[in-house]
Short mmCIF file of C-alpha atoms in Angstrom, two decimals:
data_model
loop_
_atom_site.label_atom_id
_atom_site.label_comp_id
_atom_site.label_asym_id
_atom_site.label_seq_id
_atom_site.Cartn_x
_atom_site.Cartn_y
_atom_site.Cartn_z
CA MET P 1 -7.37 14.12 -26.60
CA ASP P 2 -4.36 13.23 -24.43
CA ILE P 3 -4.66 10.66 -21.57
CA ARG P 4 -4.61 13.22 -18.74
CA ASN P 5 -7.72 15.11 -20.33
CA LEU P 6 -9.31 11.76 -21.06
CA LEU P 7 -9.02 10.49 -17.46
CA THR P 8 -10.15 13.84 -16.09
CA ARG P 9 -13.27 13.91 -18.19
CA PHE P 10 -13.96 10.18 -17.50
CA LEU P 11 -13.52 10.38 -13.73
CA SER P 12 -15.55 13.63 -13.53
CA GLN P 13 -18.33 11.75 -15.25
CA GLN P 14 -17.93 8.96 -12.70
CA GLY P 15 -18.58 11.51 -9.98
CA TYR P 16 -15.04 12.17 -8.77
CA GLU P 17 -13.66 15.59 -8.02
CA VAL P 18 -10.30 15.63 -10.15
CA ALA P 19 -7.22 17.82 -9.85
CA SER P 20 -4.64 17.12 -12.62
CA ALA P 21 -0.93 17.88 -12.75
CA MET P 22 1.91 17.41 -15.24
CA THR P 23 4.85 18.12 -12.93
CA ALA P 24 6.15 17.33 -9.44
CA ALA P 25 5.79 21.12 -8.51
CA GLU P 26 2.17 20.95 -9.56
CA VAL P 27 1.66 17.87 -7.48
CA LEU P 28 3.14 19.60 -4.48
CA VAL P 29 0.83 22.58 -4.97
CA ILE P 30 -2.19 20.22 -5.13
CA LEU P 31 -1.18 18.34 -1.93
CA ALA P 32 -0.61 21.71 -0.08
CA ARG P 33 -4.15 22.58 -0.85
CA ARG P 34 -6.05 19.35 -0.42
CA THR P 35 -5.57 15.60 0.49
CA PRO P 36 -6.82 13.55 -2.29
CA ASP P 37 -8.35 10.22 -1.75
CA ILE P 38 -6.16 8.55 -4.42
CA VAL P 39 -3.49 9.43 -6.89
CA LEU P 40 -3.28 8.05 -10.55
CA LEU P 41 0.39 8.48 -11.49
CA ASP P 42 1.72 8.12 -15.06
CA LEU P 43 5.20 6.72 -15.13
CA MET P 44 6.05 8.52 -18.34
CA LEU P 45 6.01 12.20 -17.75
CA PRO P 46 7.67 15.08 -19.50
CA GLN P 47 10.00 16.37 -16.86
CA GLU P 48 10.18 14.14 -13.68
CA SER P 49 9.81 10.44 -13.93
CA GLY P 50 6.67 8.76 -12.30
CA HIS P 51 9.00 7.02 -10.04
CA ALA P 52 10.50 10.21 -8.70
CA ILE P 53 7.08 11.73 -8.08
CA CYS P 54 5.87 8.55 -6.26
CA ARG P 55 9.02 8.79 -3.96
CA LEU P 56 8.08 12.48 -3.42
CA ILE P 57 4.51 11.73 -2.58
CA ARG P 58 5.52 8.84 -0.27
CA LYS P 59 7.82 11.09 1.76
CA ARG P 60 4.74 13.20 2.63
CA SER P 61 1.67 11.07 2.55
CA ALA P 62 0.24 7.60 2.60
CA ILE P 63 -2.37 8.52 -0.11
CA PRO P 64 -3.13 5.41 -2.22
CA ILE P 65 -1.32 5.48 -5.59
CA ILE P 66 -2.24 3.61 -8.74
CA MET P 67 0.66 3.65 -11.29
CA VAL P 68 -0.47 4.14 -14.99
CA THR P 69 2.22 2.70 -17.39
CA ALA P 70 2.91 1.79 -20.96
CA LEU P 71 6.13 0.26 -20.05
CA ALA P 72 6.37 -3.50 -21.09
CA ASP P 73 9.33 -4.08 -18.72
CA VAL P 74 7.84 -5.67 -15.59
CA ARG P 75 10.86 -4.48 -13.57
CA GLU P 76 9.72 -0.94 -14.17
CA ARG P 77 6.31 -1.74 -12.77
CA ILE P 78 7.88 -3.58 -9.84
CA ALA P 79 10.14 -0.68 -9.09
CA GLY P 80 6.89 1.64 -8.91
CA LEU P 81 5.12 -0.87 -6.42
CA ASP P 82 8.50 -1.12 -4.51
CA LEU P 83 8.44 2.66 -4.04
CA GLY P 84 5.07 2.59 -2.35
CA ALA P 85 2.33 2.45 -5.20
CA ASP P 86 -0.65 0.42 -4.18
CA ASP P 87 -1.53 -1.05 -7.60
CA TYR P 88 -0.67 -0.51 -11.33
CA ILE P 89 -2.61 -0.67 -14.68
CA SER P 90 -0.97 -0.94 -18.00
CA LYS P 91 -1.80 1.05 -21.12
CA PRO P 92 -3.84 0.64 -23.17
CA PHE P 93 -6.44 -0.11 -20.54
CA ASP P 94 -10.26 -0.35 -20.42
CA LEU P 95 -11.78 2.71 -18.58
CA GLY P 96 -14.06 0.17 -16.76
CA GLU P 97 -11.20 -1.82 -15.41
CA LEU P 98 -9.51 1.47 -14.30
CA ALA P 99 -12.68 2.37 -12.27
CA ALA P 100 -12.95 -0.98 -10.75
CA ARG P 101 -9.21 -0.73 -9.58
CA ILE P 102 -9.91 2.72 -8.13
CA ARG P 103 -12.94 1.32 -6.27
CA ALA P 104 -10.95 -1.64 -4.99
CA VAL P 105 -8.24 0.60 -3.56
CA LEU P 106 -10.65 2.99 -2.08
CA ARG P 107 -12.63 0.21 -0.42
CA ARG P 108 -9.56 -0.51 1.78
CA PRO P 109 -10.63 0.32 5.32
CA SER P 110 -9.53 3.69 6.75
CA SER P 111 -9.74 2.40 10.22
CA PRO P 112 -8.64 -0.90 11.68
CA PRO P 113 -10.86 -3.69 10.32
CA THR P 114 -12.53 -6.25 12.57
CA TYR P 115 -11.12 -9.62 12.14
CA PRO P 116 -11.28 -12.68 14.35
CA THR P 117 -8.28 -12.13 16.42
CA SER P 118 -5.29 -14.50 17.12
CA GLY P 119 -5.02 -13.30 20.74
CA LEU P 120 -2.38 -10.60 20.18
CA GLN P 121 -3.36 -7.40 22.13
CA PRO P 122 -3.13 -3.74 20.97
CA GLY P 123 0.03 -1.96 22.16
CA CYS P 124 2.15 -5.14 22.22
CA ARG P 125 5.72 -5.30 21.73
CA PHE P 126 7.10 -8.06 19.29
CA GLY P 127 10.70 -8.34 18.34
CA ASN P 128 12.00 -4.77 18.43
CA TRP P 129 8.71 -3.18 17.51
CA ILE P 130 5.67 -1.82 19.25
CA PHE P 131 2.37 -1.94 17.19
CA MET P 132 -0.54 0.28 18.07
CA PRO P 133 -3.45 -1.02 15.82
CA GLU P 134 -5.90 1.55 17.14
CA LYS P 135 -3.46 4.34 16.08
CA ARG P 136 -2.41 2.49 12.90
CA ALA P 137 1.16 3.09 14.08
CA LEU P 138 4.36 1.05 14.34
CA TYR P 139 7.11 2.20 16.61
CA SER P 140 10.63 1.05 17.29
CA THR P 141 11.17 0.22 21.02
CA GLU P 142 13.10 3.66 21.14
CA GLY P 143 9.79 5.41 20.29
CA VAL P 144 10.56 6.38 16.72
CA ARG P 145 7.61 5.77 14.50
CA MET P 146 8.16 3.73 11.33
CA THR P 147 6.76 5.41 8.08
CA LEU P 148 4.27 2.89 6.44
CA THR P 149 1.99 3.56 3.57
CA GLY P 150 -1.72 2.96 3.88
CA ALA P 151 -1.50 -0.37 2.10
CA GLU P 152 1.52 -1.55 4.30
CA THR P 153 -0.56 -0.56 7.39
CA ASP P 154 -3.54 -2.49 6.28
CA LEU P 155 -1.42 -5.52 5.62
CA LEU P 156 0.20 -5.35 8.99
CA LEU P 157 -3.15 -4.98 10.62
CA LEU P 158 -4.49 -8.05 8.75
CA LEU P 159 -1.34 -10.17 9.47
CA TRP P 160 -1.46 -8.99 13.25
CA ASN P 161 -5.05 -10.39 13.48
CA HIS P 162 -4.20 -13.46 11.76
CA ALA P 163 -0.75 -14.12 13.32
CA GLY P 164 0.31 -17.68 12.95
CA GLU P 165 -2.18 -18.48 10.16
CA LEU P 166 -1.19 -19.37 6.57
CA LEU P 167 -2.81 -16.78 4.22
CA SER P 168 -2.93 -17.24 0.54
CA ARG P 169 -2.37 -14.48 -1.72
CA GLN P 170 -5.94 -14.60 -2.83
CA ARG P 171 -7.18 -14.64 0.77
CA ILE P 172 -5.07 -11.52 1.51
CA ILE P 173 -6.66 -9.78 -1.56
CA GLU P 174 -10.22 -10.67 -0.35
CA LEU P 175 -9.53 -9.34 3.15
CA LEU P 176 -7.67 -6.25 2.13
CA TYR P 177 -9.93 -5.14 -0.71
CA ASN P 178 -13.24 -6.89 0.18
CA ALA P 179 -13.23 -8.43 -3.42
CA PRO P 180 -11.39 -11.48 -4.88
CA GLY P 181 -9.20 -10.64 -7.85
CA ALA P 182 -9.16 -6.81 -7.09
CA VAL P 183 -5.48 -6.67 -7.74
CA GLU P 184 -2.94 -9.05 -9.07
CA GLU P 185 -1.18 -11.55 -6.79
CA ARG P 186 2.29 -10.00 -7.78
CA THR P 187 0.95 -6.71 -6.19
CA ILE P 188 0.59 -8.76 -2.84
CA ASP P 189 4.04 -10.18 -3.24
CA LEU P 190 5.55 -6.62 -3.57
CA LEU P 191 3.53 -5.42 -0.72
CA VAL P 192 4.67 -8.15 1.54
CA SER P 193 8.29 -7.58 0.32
CA ARG P 194 8.10 -3.87 1.29
CA LEU P 195 6.65 -4.59 4.76
CA ARG P 196 9.24 -7.31 5.38
CA ARG P 197 12.07 -5.03 4.62
CA LYS P 198 10.72 -2.51 7.06
CA LEU P 199 10.19 -4.98 9.78
CA ALA P 200 13.77 -6.26 9.22
CA HIS P 201 15.02 -2.78 10.46
CA GLY P 202 13.97 -4.02 13.96
CA GLY P 203 16.51 -6.74 14.10
CA ARG P 204 14.56 -9.88 13.19
CA GLN P 205 14.88 -10.91 9.63
CA LEU P 206 12.64 -13.02 7.31
CA GLU P 207 11.41 -15.45 9.84
CA MET P 208 8.96 -12.68 11.08
CA LEU P 209 7.06 -12.78 7.78
CA ARG P 210 7.61 -15.98 6.17
CA THR P 211 6.86 -17.23 2.57
CA VAL P 212 5.39 -20.70 2.35
CA ARG P 213 6.25 -21.55 -1.24
CA GLY P 214 3.19 -22.10 -3.34
CA ASP P 215 0.73 -21.42 -0.56
CA GLY P 216 1.16 -18.01 0.70
CA TYR P 217 2.51 -16.07 3.90
CA VAL P 218 2.62 -16.65 7.64
CA PHE P 219 3.25 -13.75 10.06
CA ASP P 220 5.10 -14.98 13.10
CA PRO P 221 5.90 -12.18 15.44
CA GLY P 222 7.13 -14.33 18.32
CA PRO P 223 6.16 -13.72 21.97
CA ALA P 224 4.21 -10.48 22.24
CA VAL P 225 4.15 -8.75 25.51
CA PRO P 226 1.92 -5.66 26.51
CA HIS P 227 3.59 -2.33 26.25
CA GLU P 228 2.49 0.94 27.80
CA GLY P 229 3.71 4.54 27.25
CA THR P 230 4.23 4.45 23.43
CA ALA P 231 4.75 7.95 22.02
CA ASP P 232 2.20 9.58 19.81
#
């Protein structure tokens, strides 16, 4: 039994409704018909690479993606995370671990979570950005919406509500996934890196999301001022 059939059978037994695909064209057909809750994406596919399909999905959707890979080269896995995957699992893997990773990703809140706030208000301008937490949306000051994945949006919400605080990688994992150790710390590093690069398009560079070596990250948006009239 190949891995696609194995996973389809296993996940069906776990109570999931499963649609499988082997090519980018089949993926597009599925996405046109429904919006999956999560995508398991093998990097080694017969026609297109998993990286190419991940890029294709990310152009159209923020659906959570877990990469499934047999590649030993960590750079290949990092490339997948860098393209917008939310997590990865390496073959051979335990089906119980896969199920746990799926549950962890699906536990991410679909609406803005409630954290003790730092005093920043919704709809505030910081740097050259306007963030609307209630809409899960980030706009440039020209009104152009920045495309963020679900994981990137969740991270920005978390950082927004903990602005100025030092957050360790493990603390970020606990807050994002409601479970310690749900993903590897390297996954958080790559997620932060992706968000940092997108925020850098607004003019300010690395100082907005600082790395404190050995300890974690601090989000420092600078002075935030209320903003009205942000486009939908």
